[in-house]
mmCIF file of C-alpha atoms in Angstrom:
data_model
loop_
_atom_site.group_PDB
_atom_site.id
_atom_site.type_symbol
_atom_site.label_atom_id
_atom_site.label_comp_id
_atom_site.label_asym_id
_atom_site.label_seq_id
_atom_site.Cartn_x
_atom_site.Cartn_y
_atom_site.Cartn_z
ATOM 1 C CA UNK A 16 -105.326 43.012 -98.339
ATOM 2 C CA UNK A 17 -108.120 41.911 -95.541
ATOM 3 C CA UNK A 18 -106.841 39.228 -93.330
ATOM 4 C CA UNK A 19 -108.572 36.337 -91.359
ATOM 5 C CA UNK A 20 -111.814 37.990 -89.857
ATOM 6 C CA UNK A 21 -113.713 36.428 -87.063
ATOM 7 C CA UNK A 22 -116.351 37.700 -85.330
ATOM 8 C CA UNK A 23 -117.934 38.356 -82.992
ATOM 9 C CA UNK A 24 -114.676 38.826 -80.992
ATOM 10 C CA UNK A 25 -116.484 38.435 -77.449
ATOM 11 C CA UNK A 26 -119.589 36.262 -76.149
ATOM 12 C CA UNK A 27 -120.883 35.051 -72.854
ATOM 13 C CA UNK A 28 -123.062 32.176 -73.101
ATOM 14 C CA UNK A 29 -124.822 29.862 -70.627
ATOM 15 C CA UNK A 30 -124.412 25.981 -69.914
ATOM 16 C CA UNK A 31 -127.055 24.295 -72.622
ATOM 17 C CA UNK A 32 -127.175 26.699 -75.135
ATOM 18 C CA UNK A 33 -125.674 26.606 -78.706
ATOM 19 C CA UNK A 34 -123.271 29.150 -80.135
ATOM 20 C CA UNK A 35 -122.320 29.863 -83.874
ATOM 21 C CA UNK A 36 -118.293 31.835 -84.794
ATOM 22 C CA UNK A 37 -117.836 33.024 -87.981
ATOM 23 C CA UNK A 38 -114.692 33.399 -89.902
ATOM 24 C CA UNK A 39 -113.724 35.164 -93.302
ATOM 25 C CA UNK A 40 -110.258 33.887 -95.040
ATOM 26 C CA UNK A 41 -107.850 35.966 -96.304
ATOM 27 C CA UNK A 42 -108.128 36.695 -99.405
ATOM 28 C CA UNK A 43 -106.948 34.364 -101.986
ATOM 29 C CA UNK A 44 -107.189 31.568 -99.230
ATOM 30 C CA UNK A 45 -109.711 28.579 -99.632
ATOM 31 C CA UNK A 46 -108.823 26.330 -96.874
ATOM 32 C CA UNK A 47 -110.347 27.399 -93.069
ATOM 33 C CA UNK A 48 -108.940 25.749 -90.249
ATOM 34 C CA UNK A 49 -110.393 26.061 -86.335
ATOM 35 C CA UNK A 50 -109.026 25.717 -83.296
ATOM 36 C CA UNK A 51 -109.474 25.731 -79.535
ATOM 37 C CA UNK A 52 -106.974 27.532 -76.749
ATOM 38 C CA UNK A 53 -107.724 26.896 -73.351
ATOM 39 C CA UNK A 54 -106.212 29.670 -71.234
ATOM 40 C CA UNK A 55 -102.208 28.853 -70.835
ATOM 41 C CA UNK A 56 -102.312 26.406 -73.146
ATOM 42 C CA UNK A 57 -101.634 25.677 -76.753
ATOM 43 C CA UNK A 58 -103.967 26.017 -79.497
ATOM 44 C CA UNK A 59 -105.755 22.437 -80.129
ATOM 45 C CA UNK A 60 -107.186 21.605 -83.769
ATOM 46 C CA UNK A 61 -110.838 21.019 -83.943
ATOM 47 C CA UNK A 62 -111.394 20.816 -88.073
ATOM 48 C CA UNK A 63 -110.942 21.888 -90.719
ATOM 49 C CA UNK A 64 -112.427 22.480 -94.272
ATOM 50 C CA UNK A 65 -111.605 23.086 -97.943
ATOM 51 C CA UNK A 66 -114.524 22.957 -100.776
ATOM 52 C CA UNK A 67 -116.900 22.864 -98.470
ATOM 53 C CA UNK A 68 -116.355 20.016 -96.966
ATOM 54 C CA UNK A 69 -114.662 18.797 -93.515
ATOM 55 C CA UNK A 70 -111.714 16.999 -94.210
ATOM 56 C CA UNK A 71 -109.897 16.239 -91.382
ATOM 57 C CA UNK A 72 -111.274 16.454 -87.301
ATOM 58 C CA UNK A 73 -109.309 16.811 -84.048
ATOM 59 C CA UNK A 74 -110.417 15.198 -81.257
ATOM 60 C CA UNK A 75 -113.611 16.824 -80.202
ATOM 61 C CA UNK A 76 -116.893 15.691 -79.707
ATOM 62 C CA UNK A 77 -119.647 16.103 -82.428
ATOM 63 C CA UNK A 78 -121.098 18.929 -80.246
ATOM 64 C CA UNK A 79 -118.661 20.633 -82.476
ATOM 65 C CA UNK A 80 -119.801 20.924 -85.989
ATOM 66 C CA UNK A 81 -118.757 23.242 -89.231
ATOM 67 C CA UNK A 82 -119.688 24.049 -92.597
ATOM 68 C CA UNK A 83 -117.698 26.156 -95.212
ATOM 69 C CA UNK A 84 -119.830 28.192 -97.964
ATOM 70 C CA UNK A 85 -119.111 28.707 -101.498
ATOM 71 C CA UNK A 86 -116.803 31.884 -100.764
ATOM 72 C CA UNK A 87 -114.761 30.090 -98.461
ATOM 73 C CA UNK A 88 -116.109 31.848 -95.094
ATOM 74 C CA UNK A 89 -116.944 29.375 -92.546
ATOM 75 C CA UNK A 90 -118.889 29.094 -89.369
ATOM 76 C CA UNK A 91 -118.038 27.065 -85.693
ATOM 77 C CA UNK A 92 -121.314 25.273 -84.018
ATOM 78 C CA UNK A 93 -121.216 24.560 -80.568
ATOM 79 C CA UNK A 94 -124.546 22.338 -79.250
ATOM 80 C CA UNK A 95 -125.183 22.027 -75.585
ATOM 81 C CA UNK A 96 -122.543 24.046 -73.824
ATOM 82 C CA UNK A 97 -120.665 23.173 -70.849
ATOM 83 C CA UNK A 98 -118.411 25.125 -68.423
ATOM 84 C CA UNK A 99 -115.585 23.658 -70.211
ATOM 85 C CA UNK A 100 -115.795 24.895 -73.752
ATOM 86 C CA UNK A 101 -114.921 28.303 -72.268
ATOM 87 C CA UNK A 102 -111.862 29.483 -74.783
ATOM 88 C CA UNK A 103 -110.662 31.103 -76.883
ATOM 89 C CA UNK A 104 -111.808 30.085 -80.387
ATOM 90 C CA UNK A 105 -109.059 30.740 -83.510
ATOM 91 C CA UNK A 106 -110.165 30.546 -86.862
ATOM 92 C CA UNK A 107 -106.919 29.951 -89.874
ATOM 93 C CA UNK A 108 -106.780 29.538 -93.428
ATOM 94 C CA UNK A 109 -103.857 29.101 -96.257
ATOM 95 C CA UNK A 110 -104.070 28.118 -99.863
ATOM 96 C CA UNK A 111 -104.386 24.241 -100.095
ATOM 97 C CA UNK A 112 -101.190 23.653 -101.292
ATOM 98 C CA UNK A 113 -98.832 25.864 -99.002
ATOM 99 C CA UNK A 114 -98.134 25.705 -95.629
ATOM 100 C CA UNK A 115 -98.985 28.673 -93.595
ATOM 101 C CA UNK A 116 -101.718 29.194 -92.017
ATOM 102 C CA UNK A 117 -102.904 32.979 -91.073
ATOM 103 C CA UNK A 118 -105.122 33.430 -87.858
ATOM 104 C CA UNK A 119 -107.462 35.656 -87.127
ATOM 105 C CA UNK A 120 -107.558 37.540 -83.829
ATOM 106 C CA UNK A 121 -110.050 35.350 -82.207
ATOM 107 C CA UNK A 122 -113.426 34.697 -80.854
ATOM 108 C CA UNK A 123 -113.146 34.833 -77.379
ATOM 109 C CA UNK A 124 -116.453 32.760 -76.070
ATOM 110 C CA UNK A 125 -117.050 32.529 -71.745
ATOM 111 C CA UNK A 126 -119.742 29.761 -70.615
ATOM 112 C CA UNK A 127 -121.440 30.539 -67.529
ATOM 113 C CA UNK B 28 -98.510 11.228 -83.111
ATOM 114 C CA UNK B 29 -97.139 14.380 -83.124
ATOM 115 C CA UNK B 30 -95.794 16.618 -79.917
ATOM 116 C CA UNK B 31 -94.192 19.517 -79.581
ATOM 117 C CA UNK B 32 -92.169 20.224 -76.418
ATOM 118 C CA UNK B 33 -91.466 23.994 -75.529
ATOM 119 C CA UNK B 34 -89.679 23.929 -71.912
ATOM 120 C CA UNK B 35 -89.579 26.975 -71.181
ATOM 121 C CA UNK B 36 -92.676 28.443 -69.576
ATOM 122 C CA UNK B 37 -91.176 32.140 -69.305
ATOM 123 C CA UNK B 38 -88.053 34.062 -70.486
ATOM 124 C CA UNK B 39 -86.206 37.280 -69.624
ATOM 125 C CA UNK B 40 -84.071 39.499 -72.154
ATOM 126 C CA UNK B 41 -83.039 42.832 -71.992
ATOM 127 C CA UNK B 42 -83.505 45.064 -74.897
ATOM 128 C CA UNK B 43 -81.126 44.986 -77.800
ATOM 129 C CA UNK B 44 -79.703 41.638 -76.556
ATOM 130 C CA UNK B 45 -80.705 38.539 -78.315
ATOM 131 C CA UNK B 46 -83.203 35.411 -76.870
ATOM 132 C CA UNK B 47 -83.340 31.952 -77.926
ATOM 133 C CA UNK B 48 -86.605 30.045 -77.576
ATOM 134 C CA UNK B 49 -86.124 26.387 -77.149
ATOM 135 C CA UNK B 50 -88.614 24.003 -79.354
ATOM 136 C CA UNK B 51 -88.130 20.040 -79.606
ATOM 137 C CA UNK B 52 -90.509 17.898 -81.608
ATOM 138 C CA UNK B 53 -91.214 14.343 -82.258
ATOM 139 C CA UNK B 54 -92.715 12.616 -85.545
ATOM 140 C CA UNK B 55 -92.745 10.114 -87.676
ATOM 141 C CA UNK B 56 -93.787 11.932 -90.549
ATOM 142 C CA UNK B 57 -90.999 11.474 -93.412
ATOM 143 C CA UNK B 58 -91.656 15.486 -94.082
ATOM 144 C CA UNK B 59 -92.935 18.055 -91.917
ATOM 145 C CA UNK B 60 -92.694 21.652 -91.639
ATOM 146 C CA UNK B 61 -92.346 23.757 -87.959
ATOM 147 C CA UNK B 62 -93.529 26.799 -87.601
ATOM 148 C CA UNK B 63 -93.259 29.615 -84.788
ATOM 149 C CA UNK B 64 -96.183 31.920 -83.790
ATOM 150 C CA UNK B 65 -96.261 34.872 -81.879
ATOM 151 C CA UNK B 66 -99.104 35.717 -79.569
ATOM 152 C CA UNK B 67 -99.417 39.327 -77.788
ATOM 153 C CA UNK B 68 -102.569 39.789 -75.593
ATOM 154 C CA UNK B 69 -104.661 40.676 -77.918
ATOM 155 C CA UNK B 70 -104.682 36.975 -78.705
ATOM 156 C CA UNK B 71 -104.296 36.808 -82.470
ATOM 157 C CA UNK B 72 -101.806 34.640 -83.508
ATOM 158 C CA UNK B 73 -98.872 36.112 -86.008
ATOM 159 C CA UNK B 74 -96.993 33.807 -88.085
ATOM 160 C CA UNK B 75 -93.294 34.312 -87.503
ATOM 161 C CA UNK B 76 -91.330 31.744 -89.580
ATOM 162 C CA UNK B 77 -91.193 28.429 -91.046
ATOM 163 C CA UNK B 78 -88.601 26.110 -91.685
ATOM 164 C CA UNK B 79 -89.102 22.839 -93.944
ATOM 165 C CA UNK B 80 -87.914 19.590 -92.732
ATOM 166 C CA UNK B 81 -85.368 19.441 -96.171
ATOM 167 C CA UNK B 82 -84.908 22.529 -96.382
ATOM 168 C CA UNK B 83 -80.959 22.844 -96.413
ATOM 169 C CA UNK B 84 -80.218 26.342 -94.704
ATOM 170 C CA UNK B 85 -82.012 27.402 -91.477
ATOM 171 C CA UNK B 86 -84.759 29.895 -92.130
ATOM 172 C CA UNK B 87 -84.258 33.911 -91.389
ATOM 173 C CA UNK B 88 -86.714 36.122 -91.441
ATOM 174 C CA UNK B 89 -85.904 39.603 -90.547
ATOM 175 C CA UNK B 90 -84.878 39.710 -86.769
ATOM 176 C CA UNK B 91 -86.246 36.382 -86.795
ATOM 177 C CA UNK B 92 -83.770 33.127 -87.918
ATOM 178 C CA UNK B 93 -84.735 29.165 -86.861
ATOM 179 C CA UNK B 94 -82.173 27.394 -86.010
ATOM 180 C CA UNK B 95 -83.117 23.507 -87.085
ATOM 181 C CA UNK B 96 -80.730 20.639 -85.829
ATOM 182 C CA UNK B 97 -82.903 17.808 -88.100
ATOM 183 C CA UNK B 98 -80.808 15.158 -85.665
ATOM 184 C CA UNK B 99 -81.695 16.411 -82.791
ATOM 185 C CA UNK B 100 -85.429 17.146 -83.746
ATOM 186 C CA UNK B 101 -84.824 20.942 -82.360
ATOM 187 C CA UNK B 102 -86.192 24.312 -83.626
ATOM 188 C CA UNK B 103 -85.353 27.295 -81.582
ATOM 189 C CA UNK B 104 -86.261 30.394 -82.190
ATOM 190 C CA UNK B 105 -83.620 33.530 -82.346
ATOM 191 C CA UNK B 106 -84.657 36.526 -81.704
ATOM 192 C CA UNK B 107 -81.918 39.303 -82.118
ATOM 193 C CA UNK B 108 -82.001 43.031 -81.155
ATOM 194 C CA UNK B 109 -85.068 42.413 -78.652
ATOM 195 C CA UNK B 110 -87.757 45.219 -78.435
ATOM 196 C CA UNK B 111 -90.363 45.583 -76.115
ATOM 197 C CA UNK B 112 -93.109 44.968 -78.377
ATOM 198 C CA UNK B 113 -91.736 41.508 -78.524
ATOM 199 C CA UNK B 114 -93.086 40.596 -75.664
ATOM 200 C CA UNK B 115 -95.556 38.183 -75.909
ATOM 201 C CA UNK B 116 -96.483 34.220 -75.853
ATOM 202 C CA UNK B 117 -94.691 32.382 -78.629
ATOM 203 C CA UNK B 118 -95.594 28.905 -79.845
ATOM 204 C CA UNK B 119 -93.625 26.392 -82.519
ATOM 205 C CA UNK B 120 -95.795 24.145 -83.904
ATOM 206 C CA UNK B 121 -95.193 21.620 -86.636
ATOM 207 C CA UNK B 122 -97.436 20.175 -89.657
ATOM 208 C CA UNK B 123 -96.975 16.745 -90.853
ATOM 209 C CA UNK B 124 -96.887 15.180 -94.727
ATOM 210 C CA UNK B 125 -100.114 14.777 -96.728
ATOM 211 C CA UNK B 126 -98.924 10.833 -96.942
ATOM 212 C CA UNK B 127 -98.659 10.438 -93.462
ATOM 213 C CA UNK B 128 -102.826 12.063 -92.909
ATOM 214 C CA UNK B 129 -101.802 15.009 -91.184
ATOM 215 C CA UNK B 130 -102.717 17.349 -94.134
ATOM 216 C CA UNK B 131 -102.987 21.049 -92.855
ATOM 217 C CA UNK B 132 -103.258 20.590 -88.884
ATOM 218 C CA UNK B 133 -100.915 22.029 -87.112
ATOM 219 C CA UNK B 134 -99.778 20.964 -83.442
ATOM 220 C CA UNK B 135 -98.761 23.486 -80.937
ATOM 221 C CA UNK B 136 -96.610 23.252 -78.180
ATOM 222 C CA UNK B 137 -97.343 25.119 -74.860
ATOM 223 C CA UNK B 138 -95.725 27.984 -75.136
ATOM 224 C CA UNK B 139 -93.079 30.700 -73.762
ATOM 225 C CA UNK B 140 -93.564 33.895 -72.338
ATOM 226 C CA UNK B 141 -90.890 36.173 -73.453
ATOM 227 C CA UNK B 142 -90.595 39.501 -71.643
ATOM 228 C CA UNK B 143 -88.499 42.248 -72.898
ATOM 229 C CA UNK B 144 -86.855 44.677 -70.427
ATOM 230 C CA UNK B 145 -85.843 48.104 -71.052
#
Protein backbone atom coordinates (compact mmCIF):
# COMPACT_ATOMS: atom_id res chain seq x y z
CA UNK A 1 0.00 0.00 0.00
CA UNK A 2 1.82 3.31 -1.61
CA UNK A 3 1.74 6.18 0.73
CA UNK A 4 1.68 10.05 0.22
CA UNK A 5 4.24 10.67 -2.71
CA UNK A 6 5.67 14.04 -3.40
CA UNK A 7 8.10 14.89 -5.62
CA UNK A 8 10.50 16.21 -6.56
CA UNK A 9 11.98 15.91 -3.01
CA UNK A 10 14.71 18.77 -3.62
CA UNK A 11 14.73 22.17 -5.75
CA UNK A 12 16.69 25.35 -5.80
CA UNK A 13 14.97 28.12 -7.37
CA UNK A 14 15.67 31.83 -7.87
CA UNK A 15 13.78 35.06 -6.55
CA UNK A 16 10.93 35.70 -9.49
CA UNK A 17 10.48 32.50 -10.78
CA UNK A 18 7.47 30.09 -10.37
CA UNK A 19 7.65 26.57 -9.01
CA UNK A 20 5.07 23.63 -9.32
CA UNK A 21 5.12 20.30 -6.18
CA UNK A 22 3.32 17.47 -6.89
CA UNK A 23 1.70 15.09 -4.55
CA UNK A 24 0.03 11.53 -4.95
CA UNK A 25 -2.50 10.41 -1.96
CA UNK A 26 -2.48 7.34 -0.45
CA UNK A 27 -4.41 5.14 -1.74
CA UNK A 28 -7.99 5.10 -0.93
CA UNK A 29 -7.54 8.85 0.16
CA UNK A 30 -9.42 11.72 -1.75
CA UNK A 31 -8.76 14.69 0.30
CA UNK A 32 -4.96 16.49 -0.25
CA UNK A 33 -3.94 18.87 2.20
CA UNK A 34 -0.54 21.29 1.90
CA UNK A 35 1.46 22.80 4.12
CA UNK A 36 4.45 25.04 4.77
CA UNK A 37 7.45 24.41 7.57
CA UNK A 38 9.79 27.03 7.96
CA UNK A 39 12.97 25.60 9.47
CA UNK A 40 12.33 25.15 13.50
CA UNK A 41 9.03 25.76 13.20
CA UNK A 42 5.70 24.09 12.94
CA UNK A 43 4.03 23.05 9.90
CA UNK A 44 1.53 26.02 8.72
CA UNK A 45 -1.65 25.08 6.49
CA UNK A 46 -1.74 26.62 3.12
CA UNK A 47 -5.02 24.65 1.45
CA UNK A 48 -6.47 22.21 0.91
CA UNK A 49 -8.70 20.25 -1.61
CA UNK A 50 -11.28 17.48 -2.01
CA UNK A 51 -13.23 16.94 -5.54
CA UNK A 52 -11.23 19.07 -7.09
CA UNK A 53 -11.87 21.91 -5.60
CA UNK A 54 -10.13 24.21 -2.80
CA UNK A 55 -12.11 24.24 0.12
CA UNK A 56 -10.59 25.81 2.78
CA UNK A 57 -7.12 28.37 2.61
CA UNK A 58 -4.59 29.28 5.32
CA UNK A 59 -3.28 32.43 5.39
CA UNK A 60 -1.10 32.81 2.38
CA UNK A 61 -1.04 35.02 -0.34
CA UNK A 62 -2.59 34.08 -3.79
CA UNK A 63 1.01 33.61 -5.06
CA UNK A 64 0.05 30.27 -3.73
CA UNK A 65 -2.38 28.46 -5.87
CA UNK A 66 -3.59 24.54 -6.26
CA UNK A 67 -5.61 22.35 -8.25
CA UNK A 68 -6.57 18.63 -7.53
CA UNK A 69 -7.21 16.23 -10.70
CA UNK A 70 -9.73 13.64 -11.14
CA UNK A 71 -7.46 10.87 -9.36
CA UNK A 72 -7.00 12.86 -6.45
CA UNK A 73 -3.14 13.84 -7.08
CA UNK A 74 -2.59 17.42 -6.67
CA UNK A 75 -0.07 20.04 -7.53
CA UNK A 76 1.45 23.36 -5.29
CA UNK A 77 2.01 26.73 -7.55
CA UNK A 78 4.25 29.17 -6.33
CA UNK A 79 4.28 32.68 -8.66
CA UNK A 80 7.02 35.17 -8.15
CA UNK A 81 9.33 33.75 -5.55
CA UNK A 82 10.90 35.47 -2.76
CA UNK A 83 13.74 34.60 -0.32
CA UNK A 84 11.12 33.81 2.10
CA UNK A 85 9.15 30.95 0.65
CA UNK A 86 12.31 28.90 1.25
CA UNK A 87 10.73 25.60 3.18
CA UNK A 88 9.96 22.80 3.40
CA UNK A 89 6.74 21.99 1.51
CA UNK A 90 4.40 18.86 3.07
CA UNK A 91 1.79 17.50 1.11
CA UNK A 92 -1.29 15.22 3.41
CA UNK A 93 -4.33 13.50 2.60
CA UNK A 94 -7.13 11.31 4.61
CA UNK A 95 -10.52 10.12 3.57
CA UNK A 96 -13.06 13.05 3.94
CA UNK A 97 -14.71 11.79 6.71
CA UNK A 98 -11.83 10.62 9.16
CA UNK A 99 -9.38 12.40 10.81
CA UNK A 100 -5.87 11.54 10.03
CA UNK A 101 -4.01 12.91 7.82
CA UNK A 102 -0.81 10.93 6.26
CA UNK A 103 2.23 13.10 5.01
CA UNK A 104 4.43 12.57 2.60
CA UNK A 105 8.18 13.00 3.10
CA UNK A 106 8.37 16.39 1.64
CA UNK A 107 9.40 18.74 -1.02
CA UNK A 108 12.16 20.48 0.21
CA UNK A 109 12.27 23.87 -2.12
CA UNK A 110 15.57 26.65 -1.40
CA UNK A 111 15.04 30.27 -3.08
CA UNK A 112 18.12 31.95 -3.94
CA UNK B 1 -8.53 30.56 16.79
CA UNK B 2 -6.75 27.70 17.48
CA UNK B 3 -3.02 27.35 19.23
CA UNK B 4 -1.15 24.80 20.29
CA UNK B 5 1.52 25.37 22.96
CA UNK B 6 4.46 22.76 23.16
CA UNK B 7 7.03 24.24 25.89
CA UNK B 8 9.47 22.29 25.61
CA UNK B 9 11.98 23.07 22.89
CA UNK B 10 14.30 19.91 23.67
CA UNK B 11 14.21 16.77 25.90
CA UNK B 12 16.66 14.20 27.27
CA UNK B 13 15.82 10.40 28.13
CA UNK B 14 17.89 7.61 28.52
CA UNK B 15 17.05 4.43 26.82
CA UNK B 16 14.48 2.10 28.24
CA UNK B 17 13.22 4.89 30.57
CA UNK B 18 10.05 6.60 29.71
CA UNK B 19 9.53 10.61 28.37
CA UNK B 20 6.58 12.70 28.59
CA UNK B 21 6.05 15.41 25.99
CA UNK B 22 4.07 18.29 27.26
CA UNK B 23 1.16 19.69 24.74
CA UNK B 24 -1.53 22.42 25.87
CA UNK B 25 -4.14 23.71 23.47
CA UNK B 26 -6.76 26.29 23.30
CA UNK B 27 -10.22 26.26 21.27
CA UNK B 28 -13.42 26.99 21.11
CA UNK B 29 -14.42 24.34 18.96
CA UNK B 30 -17.25 22.19 20.84
CA UNK B 31 -15.22 18.96 19.28
CA UNK B 32 -11.80 18.62 18.21
CA UNK B 33 -9.39 15.95 17.83
CA UNK B 34 -5.27 16.29 18.81
CA UNK B 35 -2.98 14.55 17.23
CA UNK B 36 0.92 13.88 17.76
CA UNK B 37 3.45 13.62 14.86
CA UNK B 38 6.77 12.46 14.77
CA UNK B 39 9.41 14.03 12.61
CA UNK B 40 13.06 12.37 12.14
CA UNK B 41 15.41 14.26 9.72
CA UNK B 42 14.39 12.97 6.92
CA UNK B 43 11.49 15.36 7.38
CA UNK B 44 8.41 13.26 6.69
CA UNK B 45 5.99 13.53 9.14
CA UNK B 46 4.61 10.06 10.90
CA UNK B 47 1.36 10.05 12.51
CA UNK B 48 1.71 8.79 16.05
CA UNK B 49 -1.72 8.95 17.79
CA UNK B 50 -4.92 10.62 18.13
CA UNK B 51 -7.14 11.19 20.82
CA UNK B 52 -10.86 12.59 20.32
CA UNK B 53 -12.06 15.37 22.40
CA UNK B 54 -15.11 12.74 23.83
CA UNK B 55 -13.43 10.11 23.62
CA UNK B 56 -13.70 8.57 27.26
CA UNK B 57 -10.30 6.61 27.78
CA UNK B 58 -6.93 8.19 26.82
CA UNK B 59 -5.59 6.81 23.58
CA UNK B 60 -2.59 3.99 23.50
CA UNK B 61 -0.99 3.07 20.76
CA UNK B 62 1.77 0.65 21.12
CA UNK B 63 4.66 2.34 23.14
CA UNK B 64 2.74 5.31 22.48
CA UNK B 65 -0.42 6.37 25.10
CA UNK B 66 -1.94 10.30 25.25
CA UNK B 67 -2.66 11.30 28.24
CA UNK B 68 -5.78 13.97 27.78
CA UNK B 69 -6.85 16.09 30.92
CA UNK B 70 -10.12 17.69 28.77
CA UNK B 71 -10.09 20.39 31.94
CA UNK B 72 -6.98 21.32 31.69
CA UNK B 73 -6.85 21.44 27.77
CA UNK B 74 -3.49 19.12 28.02
CA UNK B 75 -2.25 16.28 25.73
CA UNK B 76 1.09 14.87 26.54
CA UNK B 77 2.63 12.46 24.92
CA UNK B 78 4.15 9.12 26.77
CA UNK B 79 6.61 7.53 25.41
CA UNK B 80 7.69 4.29 27.33
CA UNK B 81 10.76 2.01 26.83
CA UNK B 82 12.67 4.87 24.78
CA UNK B 83 14.87 3.72 21.79
CA UNK B 84 17.20 5.58 19.93
CA UNK B 85 15.37 5.68 16.82
CA UNK B 86 12.97 7.80 18.73
CA UNK B 87 14.78 10.53 18.45
CA UNK B 88 13.38 13.03 16.52
CA UNK B 89 11.08 16.39 16.42
CA UNK B 90 7.59 15.67 17.65
CA UNK B 91 4.60 17.94 17.11
CA UNK B 92 0.74 17.72 18.67
CA UNK B 93 -1.48 19.37 16.66
CA UNK B 94 -5.23 19.58 16.92
CA UNK B 95 -8.22 19.73 14.23
CA UNK B 96 -11.32 21.53 14.97
CA UNK B 97 -15.32 20.53 14.24
CA UNK B 98 -16.76 20.77 10.71
CA UNK B 99 -19.49 23.28 12.51
CA UNK B 100 -17.06 25.44 13.83
CA UNK B 101 -15.15 25.86 9.77
CA UNK B 102 -12.11 24.24 10.67
CA UNK B 103 -12.86 21.10 8.52
CA UNK B 104 -9.55 19.07 7.93
CA UNK B 105 -6.71 21.73 8.90
CA UNK B 106 -4.70 20.86 11.34
CA UNK B 107 -2.63 23.35 13.66
CA UNK B 108 0.76 22.49 14.85
CA UNK B 109 2.52 23.51 17.71
CA UNK B 110 6.34 24.18 17.62
CA UNK B 111 7.71 21.31 18.52
CA UNK B 112 10.16 19.14 20.88
CA UNK B 113 13.29 17.66 20.23
CA UNK B 114 13.53 14.43 21.99
CA UNK B 115 16.96 12.80 22.15
CA UNK B 116 17.44 9.32 23.24
CA UNK B 117 20.67 8.31 25.03
CA UNK B 118 22.19 5.02 25.15
Amino acid sequence: DAGVTQSPTHLIKTRGQQVTLRCSPKSGHDTVSWYQQALGQGPQFIFQYYEEEERQRGNFPDRFSGHQFPNYSSELNVNALWLGDSALYLCASSLRAKNIQYFGAGTRLSVL
Amino acid sequence: AQKITQTQPGMFVQEKEAVTLDCTYDTSDPSYGLFWYKQPSSGEMIFLIYQGSYDQQNATEGRYSLNFQKARKSANLVISASQLGDSAMYFCAMRGSRSGGSNYKLTFGKGTLLTVNP
